[in-house]
């Protein structure tokens, strides 16, 4: 069998990229990794922005941008829950990949000098070993639910067996009970940021994320094109603050353009699993890996 090194083996780093990463490593700099759907796509999780995300209510097809809204939840809470349970069922069968694992090695090597900012709600970073304290899930985390009426009950674990059910089946009375707030008896909701909602610190670590971006010496962007407001601001803060900027993505995108405009920027074209292991090795030093 012929092995194609461009798909199966690690890609050697370009000299300029190695130089940028070496400077950050030698200076003991702070690193912010910003990840998006691209890193999870390599674990088989579809983005749900395309056809996979359609949901039928009555005789109408709804787009994810319509389903994942507070307005839809107010009108059709049960439909929104069934759609999420269907999505979470897909997530449950996915496993972390070499990209997630490389970022865990980076966190363990850098400790407090590392912050992970992720747009992904799938929990794959955590399952790979990322710590909760240094991981900011800026779009929420499917592992948790909370009261839709903010009655103060806090975060509750997502009822595990509900993710194992067929999301398309109607909710049984027992399942509805499990999605009922134990404190105020209103609906529980997924702990995710909806399209018609705003970032905040309490649920989505908004201020902590901006602070990490301001203090960063390197922004490592992986598998996102910054379609939402906070990732874009993180990129801008790092750019104007003079941080090094490395974008890992198979496609050109706004972050790759920002990296190419940056004095210490580099567009590392390729997927997370192909590029991150080598990038992390350059950042932590080969000896630290043993
Ligand atoms: Zn409640």
PDB file of C-alpha atoms and ligand atoms in Angstrom:
ATOM      1  CA  UNK A   1       0.000   0.000   0.000  1.00  0.00           C
ATOM      2  CA  UNK A   2       1.293   3.432  -0.869  1.00  0.00           C
ATOM      3  CA  UNK A   3       1.336   5.867   2.031  1.00  0.00           C
ATOM      4  CA  UNK A   4       0.872   9.472   1.100  1.00  0.00           C
ATOM      5  CA  UNK A   5       2.934  11.544   3.483  1.00  0.00           C
ATOM      6  CA  UNK A   6       0.849  14.646   2.916  1.00  0.00           C
ATOM      7  CA  UNK A   7      -2.147  12.932   4.513  1.00  0.00           C
ATOM      8  CA  UNK A   8      -0.721  10.437   6.960  1.00  0.00           C
ATOM      9  CA  UNK A   9       2.567  11.808   8.160  1.00  0.00           C
ATOM     10  CA  UNK A  10       3.364  15.027   9.994  1.00  0.00           C
ATOM     11  CA  UNK A  11       4.083  17.976   7.751  1.00  0.00           C
ATOM     12  CA  UNK A  12       7.504  19.551   8.289  1.00  0.00           C
ATOM     13  CA  UNK A  13       7.292  23.167   9.398  1.00  0.00           C
ATOM     14  CA  UNK A  14       8.133  25.948   6.998  1.00  0.00           C
ATOM     15  CA  UNK A  15      11.306  27.826   8.127  1.00  0.00           C
ATOM     16  CA  UNK A  16       9.461  31.090   8.825  1.00  0.00           C
ATOM     17  CA  UNK A  17       6.826  29.278  10.921  1.00  0.00           C
ATOM     18  CA  UNK A  18       9.536  27.466  12.888  1.00  0.00           C
ATOM     19  CA  UNK A  19      11.219  30.821  13.527  1.00  0.00           C
ATOM     20  CA  UNK A  20       8.014  32.456  14.825  1.00  0.00           C
ATOM     21  CA  UNK A  21       7.214  29.530  17.115  1.00  0.00           C
ATOM     22  CA  UNK A  22      10.809  29.370  18.362  1.00  0.00           C
ATOM     23  CA  UNK A  23      10.684  33.050  19.368  1.00  0.00           C
ATOM     24  CA  UNK A  24       7.492  32.511  21.378  1.00  0.00           C
ATOM     25  CA  UNK A  25       8.966  29.409  23.027  1.00  0.00           C
ATOM     26  CA  UNK A  26      12.262  31.113  23.916  1.00  0.00           C
ATOM     27  CA  UNK A  27      10.478  34.176  25.321  1.00  0.00           C
ATOM     28  CA  UNK A  28       8.214  32.011  27.507  1.00  0.00           C
ATOM     29  CA  UNK A  29       5.246  33.718  25.892  1.00  0.00           C
ATOM     30  CA  UNK A  30       1.543  33.282  26.587  1.00  0.00           C
ATOM     31  CA  UNK A  31      -0.412  31.310  24.004  1.00  0.00           C
ATOM     32  CA  UNK A  32      -4.108  31.533  23.165  1.00  0.00           C
ATOM     33  CA  UNK A  33      -5.478  28.754  20.963  1.00  0.00           C
ATOM     34  CA  UNK A  34      -8.783  29.571  19.250  1.00  0.00           C
ATOM     35  CA  UNK A  35     -10.565  26.558  17.771  1.00  0.00           C
ATOM     36  CA  UNK A  36     -13.679  26.124  15.665  1.00  0.00           C
ATOM     37  CA  UNK A  37     -15.674  23.524  13.769  1.00  0.00           C
ATOM     38  CA  UNK A  38     -12.733  22.536  11.556  1.00  0.00           C
ATOM     39  CA  UNK A  39     -10.949  20.655  14.342  1.00  0.00           C
ATOM     40  CA  UNK A  40     -14.122  18.693  15.175  1.00  0.00           C
ATOM     41  CA  UNK A  41     -14.890  17.985  11.518  1.00  0.00           C
ATOM     42  CA  UNK A  42     -11.840  15.708  11.523  1.00  0.00           C
ATOM     43  CA  UNK A  43     -13.564  13.696  14.270  1.00  0.00           C
ATOM     44  CA  UNK A  44     -16.594  13.291  12.018  1.00  0.00           C
ATOM     45  CA  UNK A  45     -18.792  16.021  13.499  1.00  0.00           C
ATOM     46  CA  UNK A  46     -20.660  17.888  10.745  1.00  0.00           C
ATOM     47  CA  UNK A  47     -20.940  21.642  11.108  1.00  0.00           C
ATOM     48  CA  UNK A  48     -24.764  21.500  10.947  1.00  0.00           C
ATOM     49  CA  UNK A  49     -24.720  24.724   9.009  1.00  0.00           C
ATOM     50  CA  UNK A  50     -25.452  22.810   5.826  1.00  0.00           C
ATOM     51  CA  UNK A  51     -28.045  20.219   4.907  1.00  0.00           C
ATOM     52  CA  UNK A  52     -27.314  18.044   7.946  1.00  0.00           C
ATOM     53  CA  UNK A  53     -28.766  20.720  10.168  1.00  0.00           C
ATOM     54  CA  UNK A  54     -32.247  20.858   8.639  1.00  0.00           C
ATOM     55  CA  UNK A  55     -35.150  20.118  10.937  1.00  0.00           C
ATOM     56  CA  UNK A  56     -38.762  19.689   9.947  1.00  0.00           C
ATOM     57  CA  UNK A  57     -41.476  21.253  12.096  1.00  0.00           C
ATOM     58  CA  UNK A  58     -44.932  20.649  10.713  1.00  0.00           C
ATOM     59  CA  UNK A  59     -44.483  21.005   6.982  1.00  0.00           C
ATOM     60  CA  UNK A  60     -41.575  23.455   7.109  1.00  0.00           C
ATOM     61  CA  UNK A  61     -37.828  22.955   6.936  1.00  0.00           C
ATOM     62  CA  UNK A  62     -35.925  25.023   9.463  1.00  0.00           C
ATOM     63  CA  UNK A  63     -32.283  26.029   9.166  1.00  0.00           C
ATOM     64  CA  UNK A  64     -29.910  25.715  12.134  1.00  0.00           C
ATOM     65  CA  UNK A  65     -29.775  29.511  12.298  1.00  0.00           C
ATOM     66  CA  UNK A  66     -33.537  29.395  12.976  1.00  0.00           C
ATOM     67  CA  UNK A  67     -33.557  26.375  15.300  1.00  0.00           C
ATOM     68  CA  UNK A  68     -30.703  27.547  17.527  1.00  0.00           C
ATOM     69  CA  UNK A  69     -32.462  30.686  18.719  1.00  0.00           C
ATOM     70  CA  UNK A  70     -34.119  31.815  21.902  1.00  0.00           C
ATOM     71  CA  UNK A  71     -37.088  32.950  19.823  1.00  0.00           C
ATOM     72  CA  UNK A  72     -37.601  29.399  18.484  1.00  0.00           C
ATOM     73  CA  UNK A  73     -37.187  27.924  21.957  1.00  0.00           C
ATOM     74  CA  UNK A  74     -39.932  30.221  23.285  1.00  0.00           C
ATOM     75  CA  UNK A  75     -42.282  29.063  20.508  1.00  0.00           C
ATOM     76  CA  UNK A  76     -41.348  25.389  20.199  1.00  0.00           C
ATOM     77  CA  UNK A  77     -39.227  24.249  23.165  1.00  0.00           C
ATOM     78  CA  UNK A  78     -39.830  20.575  22.537  1.00  0.00           C
ATOM     79  CA  UNK A  79     -38.830  20.794  18.863  1.00  0.00           C
ATOM     80  CA  UNK A  80     -35.656  22.666  19.749  1.00  0.00           C
ATOM     81  CA  UNK A  81     -34.812  20.016  22.362  1.00  0.00           C
ATOM     82  CA  UNK A  82     -35.421  17.135  19.925  1.00  0.00           C
ATOM     83  CA  UNK A  83     -33.175  18.824  17.363  1.00  0.00           C
ATOM     84  CA  UNK A  84     -30.408  19.222  19.982  1.00  0.00           C
ATOM     85  CA  UNK A  85     -30.807  15.657  21.228  1.00  0.00           C
ATOM     86  CA  UNK A  86     -30.396  14.487  17.635  1.00  0.00           C
ATOM     87  CA  UNK A  87     -27.246  16.617  17.242  1.00  0.00           C
ATOM     88  CA  UNK A  88     -25.817  15.538  20.597  1.00  0.00           C
ATOM     89  CA  UNK A  89     -26.305  11.902  19.586  1.00  0.00           C
ATOM     90  CA  UNK A  90     -23.891  12.512  16.685  1.00  0.00           C
ATOM     91  CA  UNK A  91     -21.379  14.203  19.002  1.00  0.00           C
ATOM     92  CA  UNK A  92     -21.495  11.305  21.450  1.00  0.00           C
ATOM     93  CA  UNK A  93     -20.089   8.888  18.872  1.00  0.00           C
ATOM     94  CA  UNK A  94     -17.144  11.131  17.952  1.00  0.00           C
ATOM     95  CA  UNK A  95     -13.700  10.835  19.537  1.00  0.00           C
ATOM     96  CA  UNK A  96     -10.960  13.459  19.985  1.00  0.00           C
ATOM     97  CA  UNK A  97      -8.269  13.474  17.291  1.00  0.00           C
ATOM     98  CA  UNK A  98      -4.551  14.267  17.044  1.00  0.00           C
ATOM     99  CA  UNK A  99      -5.341  17.993  16.876  1.00  0.00           C
ATOM    100  CA  UNK A 100      -7.176  17.947  20.239  1.00  0.00           C
ATOM    101  CA  UNK A 101      -4.397  15.833  21.742  1.00  0.00           C
ATOM    102  CA  UNK A 102      -1.671  18.190  20.544  1.00  0.00           C
ATOM    103  CA  UNK A 103      -3.395  21.117  22.281  1.00  0.00           C
ATOM    104  CA  UNK A 104      -3.537  19.111  25.518  1.00  0.00           C
ATOM    105  CA  UNK A 105       0.247  18.586  25.277  1.00  0.00           C
ATOM    106  CA  UNK A 106       0.611  22.329  24.791  1.00  0.00           C
ATOM    107  CA  UNK A 107      -1.547  23.102  27.846  1.00  0.00           C
ATOM    108  CA  UNK A 108       0.414  20.677  30.020  1.00  0.00           C
ATOM    109  CA  UNK A 109       3.725  22.177  28.907  1.00  0.00           C
ATOM    110  CA  UNK A 110       2.695  25.822  29.315  1.00  0.00           C
ATOM    111  CA  UNK A 111       0.335  25.614  32.298  1.00  0.00           C
ATOM    112  CA  UNK A 112      -0.926  29.091  33.184  1.00  0.00           C
ATOM    113  CA  UNK A 113       0.615  30.556  30.038  1.00  0.00           C
ATOM    114  CA  UNK A 114      -1.998  28.718  27.965  1.00  0.00           C
ATOM    115  CA  UNK A 115      -5.662  29.518  27.275  1.00  0.00           C
ATOM    116  CA  UNK A 116      -7.943  27.556  24.996  1.00  0.00           C
ATOM    117  CA  UNK A 117     -10.864  29.466  23.496  1.00  0.00           C
ATOM    118  CA  UNK A 118     -13.220  27.168  21.623  1.00  0.00           C
ATOM    119  CA  UNK A 119     -16.346  27.779  19.605  1.00  0.00           C
ATOM    120  CA  UNK A 120     -17.153  24.057  19.771  1.00  0.00           C
ATOM    121  CA  UNK A 121     -19.833  22.732  22.123  1.00  0.00           C
ATOM    122  CA  UNK A 122     -18.932  19.074  21.551  1.00  0.00           C
ATOM    123  CA  UNK A 123     -16.664  18.580  24.577  1.00  0.00           C
ATOM    124  CA  UNK A 124     -13.930  16.913  22.500  1.00  0.00           C
ATOM    125  CA  UNK A 125     -11.213  19.160  23.974  1.00  0.00           C
ATOM    126  CA  UNK A 126     -12.242  18.128  27.486  1.00  0.00           C
ATOM    127  CA  UNK A 127     -12.447  14.457  26.515  1.00  0.00           C
ATOM    128  CA  UNK A 128      -8.915  14.730  25.125  1.00  0.00           C
ATOM    129  CA  UNK A 129      -7.764  16.031  28.537  1.00  0.00           C
ATOM    130  CA  UNK A 130      -8.068  19.846  28.363  1.00  0.00           C
ATOM    131  CA  UNK A 131      -8.695  21.413  31.787  1.00  0.00           C
ATOM    132  CA  UNK A 132     -11.968  23.211  32.530  1.00  0.00           C
ATOM    133  CA  UNK A 133     -10.144  26.145  34.150  1.00  0.00           C
ATOM    134  CA  UNK A 134      -8.078  27.033  31.080  1.00  0.00           C
ATOM    135  CA  UNK A 135     -10.765  26.193  28.484  1.00  0.00           C
ATOM    136  CA  UNK A 136     -13.248  28.920  27.588  1.00  0.00           C
ATOM    137  CA  UNK A 137     -16.263  27.435  25.790  1.00  0.00           C
ATOM    138  CA  UNK A 138     -17.462  30.704  24.297  1.00  0.00           C
ATOM    139  CA  UNK A 139     -20.485  29.101  22.621  1.00  0.00           C
ATOM    140  CA  UNK A 140     -21.332  26.847  25.567  1.00  0.00           C
ATOM    141  CA  UNK A 141     -20.922  23.152  26.223  1.00  0.00           C
ATOM    142  CA  UNK A 142     -23.345  20.353  25.361  1.00  0.00           C
ATOM    143  CA  UNK A 143     -22.384  18.523  28.560  1.00  0.00           C
ATOM    144  CA  UNK A 144     -24.514  20.950  30.586  1.00  0.00           C
ATOM    145  CA  UNK A 145     -28.071  22.258  30.771  1.00  0.00           C
ATOM    146  CA  UNK A 146     -29.390  25.249  32.692  1.00  0.00           C
ATOM    147  CA  UNK A 147     -32.726  26.855  33.563  1.00  0.00           C
ATOM    148  CA  UNK A 148     -34.327  28.605  30.593  1.00  0.00           C
ATOM    149  CA  UNK A 149     -35.783  31.144  33.065  1.00  0.00           C
ATOM    150  CA  UNK A 150     -32.485  31.861  34.860  1.00  0.00           C
ATOM    151  CA  UNK A 151     -34.003  30.976  38.231  1.00  0.00           C
ATOM    152  CA  UNK A 152     -30.538  30.519  39.692  1.00  0.00           C
ATOM    153  CA  UNK A 153     -30.317  26.709  39.672  1.00  0.00           C
ATOM    154  CA  UNK A 154     -26.930  26.900  37.904  1.00  0.00           C
ATOM    155  CA  UNK A 155     -25.426  24.363  35.515  1.00  0.00           C
ATOM    156  CA  UNK A 156     -26.744  20.817  35.671  1.00  0.00           C
ATOM    157  CA  UNK A 157     -25.255  17.802  33.889  1.00  0.00           C
ATOM    158  CA  UNK A 158     -26.969  16.981  30.629  1.00  0.00           C
ATOM    159  CA  UNK A 159     -29.065  13.860  31.340  1.00  0.00           C
ATOM    160  CA  UNK A 160     -26.684  11.336  29.762  1.00  0.00           C
ATOM    161  CA  UNK A 161     -29.144   8.778  28.476  1.00  0.00           C
ATOM    162  CA  UNK A 162     -31.131  11.479  26.673  1.00  0.00           C
ATOM    163  CA  UNK A 163     -28.189  11.894  24.327  1.00  0.00           C
ATOM    164  CA  UNK A 164     -28.393   8.169  23.597  1.00  0.00           C
ATOM    165  CA  UNK A 165     -32.021   8.281  22.449  1.00  0.00           C
ATOM    166  CA  UNK A 166     -33.228   8.792  18.896  1.00  0.00           C
ATOM    167  CA  UNK A 167     -33.506  12.566  18.754  1.00  0.00           C
ATOM    168  CA  UNK A 168     -36.263  12.388  16.192  1.00  0.00           C
ATOM    169  CA  UNK A 169     -38.685  10.574  18.504  1.00  0.00           C
ATOM    170  CA  UNK A 170     -41.179  12.725  20.442  1.00  0.00           C
ATOM    171  CA  UNK A 171     -40.304  13.370  24.086  1.00  0.00           C
ATOM    172  CA  UNK A 172     -41.935  10.972  26.539  1.00  0.00           C
ATOM    173  CA  UNK A 173     -43.446  12.349  29.783  1.00  0.00           C
ATOM    174  CA  UNK A 174     -40.419  10.986  31.684  1.00  0.00           C
ATOM    175  CA  UNK A 175     -38.040  12.735  29.283  1.00  0.00           C
ATOM    176  CA  UNK A 176     -39.970  15.993  29.606  1.00  0.00           C
ATOM    177  CA  UNK A 177     -39.608  15.669  33.357  1.00  0.00           C
ATOM    178  CA  UNK A 178     -35.841  15.329  32.978  1.00  0.00           C
ATOM    179  CA  UNK A 179     -35.781  18.517  30.945  1.00  0.00           C
ATOM    180  CA  UNK A 180     -37.729  20.357  33.653  1.00  0.00           C
ATOM    181  CA  UNK A 181     -35.921  22.661  36.073  1.00  0.00           C
ATOM    182  CA  UNK A 182     -35.881  21.011  39.526  1.00  0.00           C
ATOM    183  CA  UNK A 183     -36.137  24.430  41.171  1.00  0.00           C
ATOM    184  CA  UNK A 184     -38.777  26.451  39.277  1.00  0.00           C
ATOM    185  CA  UNK A 185     -40.372  23.682  37.153  1.00  0.00           C
ATOM    186  CA  UNK A 186     -39.826  25.633  33.906  1.00  0.00           C
ATOM    187  CA  UNK A 187     -37.966  24.200  30.921  1.00  0.00           C
ATOM    188  CA  UNK A 188     -34.274  23.462  31.121  1.00  0.00           C
ATOM    189  CA  UNK A 189     -32.297  24.533  28.062  1.00  0.00           C
ATOM    190  CA  UNK A 190     -29.009  23.449  26.482  1.00  0.00           C
ATOM    191  CA  UNK A 191     -26.038  25.418  27.822  1.00  0.00           C
ATOM    192  CA  UNK A 192     -25.250  26.895  24.417  1.00  0.00           C
ATOM    193  CA  UNK A 193     -25.189  30.398  22.989  1.00  0.00           C
ATOM    194  CA  UNK A 194     -28.039  30.880  20.560  1.00  0.00           C
ATOM    195  CA  UNK A 195     -27.837  32.965  17.400  1.00  0.00           C
ATOM    196  CA  UNK A 196     -30.085  35.693  18.846  1.00  0.00           C
ATOM    197  CA  UNK A 197     -28.236  35.919  22.183  1.00  0.00           C
ATOM    198  CA  UNK A 198     -25.209  37.865  23.412  1.00  0.00           C
ATOM    199  CA  UNK A 199     -21.938  36.698  24.894  1.00  0.00           C
ATOM    200  CA  UNK A 200     -21.493  37.160  28.648  1.00  0.00           C
ATOM    201  CA  UNK A 201     -18.896  36.307  31.269  1.00  0.00           C
ATOM    202  CA  UNK A 202     -21.057  34.128  33.495  1.00  0.00           C
ATOM    203  CA  UNK A 203     -22.010  31.572  30.865  1.00  0.00           C
ATOM    204  CA  UNK A 204     -19.486  32.099  28.082  1.00  0.00           C
ATOM    205  CA  UNK A 205     -16.331  33.653  29.657  1.00  0.00           C
ATOM    206  CA  UNK A 206     -16.552  36.759  27.492  1.00  0.00           C
ATOM    207  CA  UNK A 207     -14.335  39.051  29.615  1.00  0.00           C
ATOM    208  CA  UNK A 208     -11.849  36.294  30.421  1.00  0.00           C
ATOM    209  CA  UNK A 209     -11.462  35.590  26.720  1.00  0.00           C
ATOM    210  CA  UNK A 210     -10.800  39.235  25.836  1.00  0.00           C
ATOM    211  CA  UNK A 211      -8.291  39.495  28.704  1.00  0.00           C
ATOM    212  CA  UNK A 212      -6.430  36.400  27.468  1.00  0.00           C
ATOM    213  CA  UNK A 213      -6.370  37.866  23.950  1.00  0.00           C
ATOM    214  CA  UNK A 214      -4.879  41.148  25.201  1.00  0.00           C
ATOM    215  CA  UNK A 215      -2.136  39.289  27.078  1.00  0.00           C
ATOM    216  CA  UNK A 216      -1.307  36.809  24.317  1.00  0.00           C
ATOM    217  CA  UNK A 217       2.132  36.553  22.722  1.00  0.00           C
ATOM    218  CA  UNK A 218       0.843  34.035  20.201  1.00  0.00           C
ATOM    219  CA  UNK A 219      -2.648  33.462  18.837  1.00  0.00           C
ATOM    220  CA  UNK A 220      -2.963  30.009  17.319  1.00  0.00           C
ATOM    221  CA  UNK A 221      -6.175  29.841  15.277  1.00  0.00           C
ATOM    222  CA  UNK A 222      -7.379  26.363  14.296  1.00  0.00           C
ATOM    223  CA  UNK A 223     -10.254  25.427  12.033  1.00  0.00           C
ATOM    224  CA  UNK A 224     -12.364  28.554  12.284  1.00  0.00           C
ATOM    225  CA  UNK A 225     -13.079  31.364   9.906  1.00  0.00           C
ATOM    226  CA  UNK A 226     -14.419  33.676  12.608  1.00  0.00           C
ATOM    227  CA  UNK A 227     -18.042  33.883  11.581  1.00  0.00           C
ATOM    228  CA  UNK A 228     -19.075  35.299  14.964  1.00  0.00           C
ATOM    229  CA  UNK A 229     -18.220  38.454  16.818  1.00  0.00           C
ATOM    230  CA  UNK A 230     -16.003  37.265  19.682  1.00  0.00           C
ATOM    231  CA  UNK A 231     -13.485  35.256  17.619  1.00  0.00           C
ATOM    232  CA  UNK A 232     -13.115  38.253  15.307  1.00  0.00           C
ATOM    233  CA  UNK A 233     -12.411  40.519  18.307  1.00  0.00           C
ATOM    234  CA  UNK A 234      -9.855  38.037  19.646  1.00  0.00           C
ATOM    235  CA  UNK A 235      -8.068  38.140  16.297  1.00  0.00           C
ATOM    236  CA  UNK A 236      -8.129  41.946  16.170  1.00  0.00           C
ATOM    237  CA  UNK A 237      -6.879  42.343  19.765  1.00  0.00           C
ATOM    238  CA  UNK A 238      -3.963  39.994  19.128  1.00  0.00           C
ATOM    239  CA  UNK A 239      -3.173  41.694  15.835  1.00  0.00           C
ATOM    240  CA  UNK A 240      -3.166  45.226  17.243  1.00  0.00           C
ATOM    241  CA  UNK A 241      -1.323  44.058  20.378  1.00  0.00           C
ATOM    242  CA  UNK A 242       1.528  42.741  18.261  1.00  0.00           C
ATOM    243  CA  UNK A 243       1.074  39.066  19.127  1.00  0.00           C
ATOM    244  CA  UNK A 244       2.355  36.441  16.727  1.00  0.00           C
ATOM    245  CA  UNK A 245      -0.519  34.996  14.723  1.00  0.00           C
ATOM    246  CA  UNK A 246      -0.573  31.498  13.243  1.00  0.00           C
ATOM    247  CA  UNK A 247      -3.646  30.307  11.360  1.00  0.00           C
ATOM    248  CA  UNK A 248      -4.142  26.572  10.745  1.00  0.00           C
ATOM    249  CA  UNK A 249      -6.825  26.020   8.146  1.00  0.00           C
ATOM    250  CA  UNK A 250      -7.123  24.095   4.858  1.00  0.00           C
ATOM    251  CA  UNK A 251      -8.741  27.171   3.282  1.00  0.00           C
ATOM    252  CA  UNK A 252      -7.993  30.856   3.130  1.00  0.00           C
ATOM    253  CA  UNK A 253     -10.189  32.824   5.513  1.00  0.00           C
ATOM    254  CA  UNK A 254     -10.246  36.156   7.393  1.00  0.00           C
ATOM    255  CA  UNK A 255      -7.729  34.857   9.980  1.00  0.00           C
ATOM    256  CA  UNK A 256      -5.266  33.736   7.313  1.00  0.00           C
ATOM    257  CA  UNK A 257      -5.504  37.209   5.774  1.00  0.00           C
ATOM    258  CA  UNK A 258      -4.869  38.750   9.193  1.00  0.00           C
ATOM    259  CA  UNK A 259      -1.897  36.411   9.716  1.00  0.00           C
ATOM    260  CA  UNK A 260      -0.439  37.371   6.367  1.00  0.00           C
ATOM    261  CA  UNK A 261      -0.786  41.081   7.173  1.00  0.00           C
ATOM    262  CA  UNK A 262       0.865  40.576  10.561  1.00  0.00           C
ATOM    263  CA  UNK A 263       4.596  41.185  11.009  1.00  0.00           C
ATOM    264  CA  UNK A 264       4.810  37.913  12.977  1.00  0.00           C
ATOM    265  CA  UNK A 265       2.049  36.016  11.220  1.00  0.00           C
ATOM    266  CA  UNK A 266       1.903  32.781   9.272  1.00  0.00           C
ATOM    267  CA  UNK A 267      -0.831  30.948   7.399  1.00  0.00           C
ATOM    268  CA  UNK A 268      -0.166  27.234   8.035  1.00  0.00           C
ATOM    269  CA  UNK A 269      -2.349  25.792   5.345  1.00  0.00           C
ATOM    270  CA  UNK A 270      -3.631  22.343   6.270  1.00  0.00           C
ATOM    271  CA  UNK A 271      -5.840  20.491   8.706  1.00  0.00           C
ATOM    272  CA  UNK A 272      -5.477  20.445  12.494  1.00  0.00           C
ATOM    273  CA  UNK A 273      -4.374  16.802  12.619  1.00  0.00           C
ATOM    274  CA  UNK A 274      -1.778  17.385   9.887  1.00  0.00           C
ATOM    275  CA  UNK A 275      -0.322  20.595  11.291  1.00  0.00           C
ATOM    276  CA  UNK A 276      -0.841  20.860  15.066  1.00  0.00           C
ATOM    277  CA  UNK A 277       1.431  18.051  16.313  1.00  0.00           C
ATOM    278  CA  UNK A 278       4.488  19.649  14.666  1.00  0.00           C
ATOM    279  CA  UNK A 279       3.488  23.172  15.666  1.00  0.00           C
ATOM    280  CA  UNK A 280       3.069  22.122  19.305  1.00  0.00           C
ATOM    281  CA  UNK A 281       6.370  20.286  19.262  1.00  0.00           C
ATOM    282  CA  UNK A 282       8.099  23.459  18.082  1.00  0.00           C
ATOM    283  CA  UNK A 283       6.401  25.460  20.851  1.00  0.00           C
ATOM    284  CA  UNK A 284       7.189  23.177  23.759  1.00  0.00           C
ATOM    285  CA  UNK A 285      10.588  21.921  22.630  1.00  0.00           C
ATOM    286  CA  UNK A 286      11.160  18.328  21.690  1.00  0.00           C
ATOM    287  CA  UNK A 287      12.736  17.338  24.996  1.00  0.00           C
ATOM    288  CA  UNK A 288       9.689  18.454  26.965  1.00  0.00           C
ATOM    289  CA  UNK A 289       7.569  15.897  25.113  1.00  0.00           C
ATOM    290  CA  UNK A 290       9.316  12.786  26.455  1.00  0.00           C
TER     291      UNK A 290
HETATM  292 ZN1  LIG B   1     -35.490  27.165  36.993  1.00  0.00          ZN
END
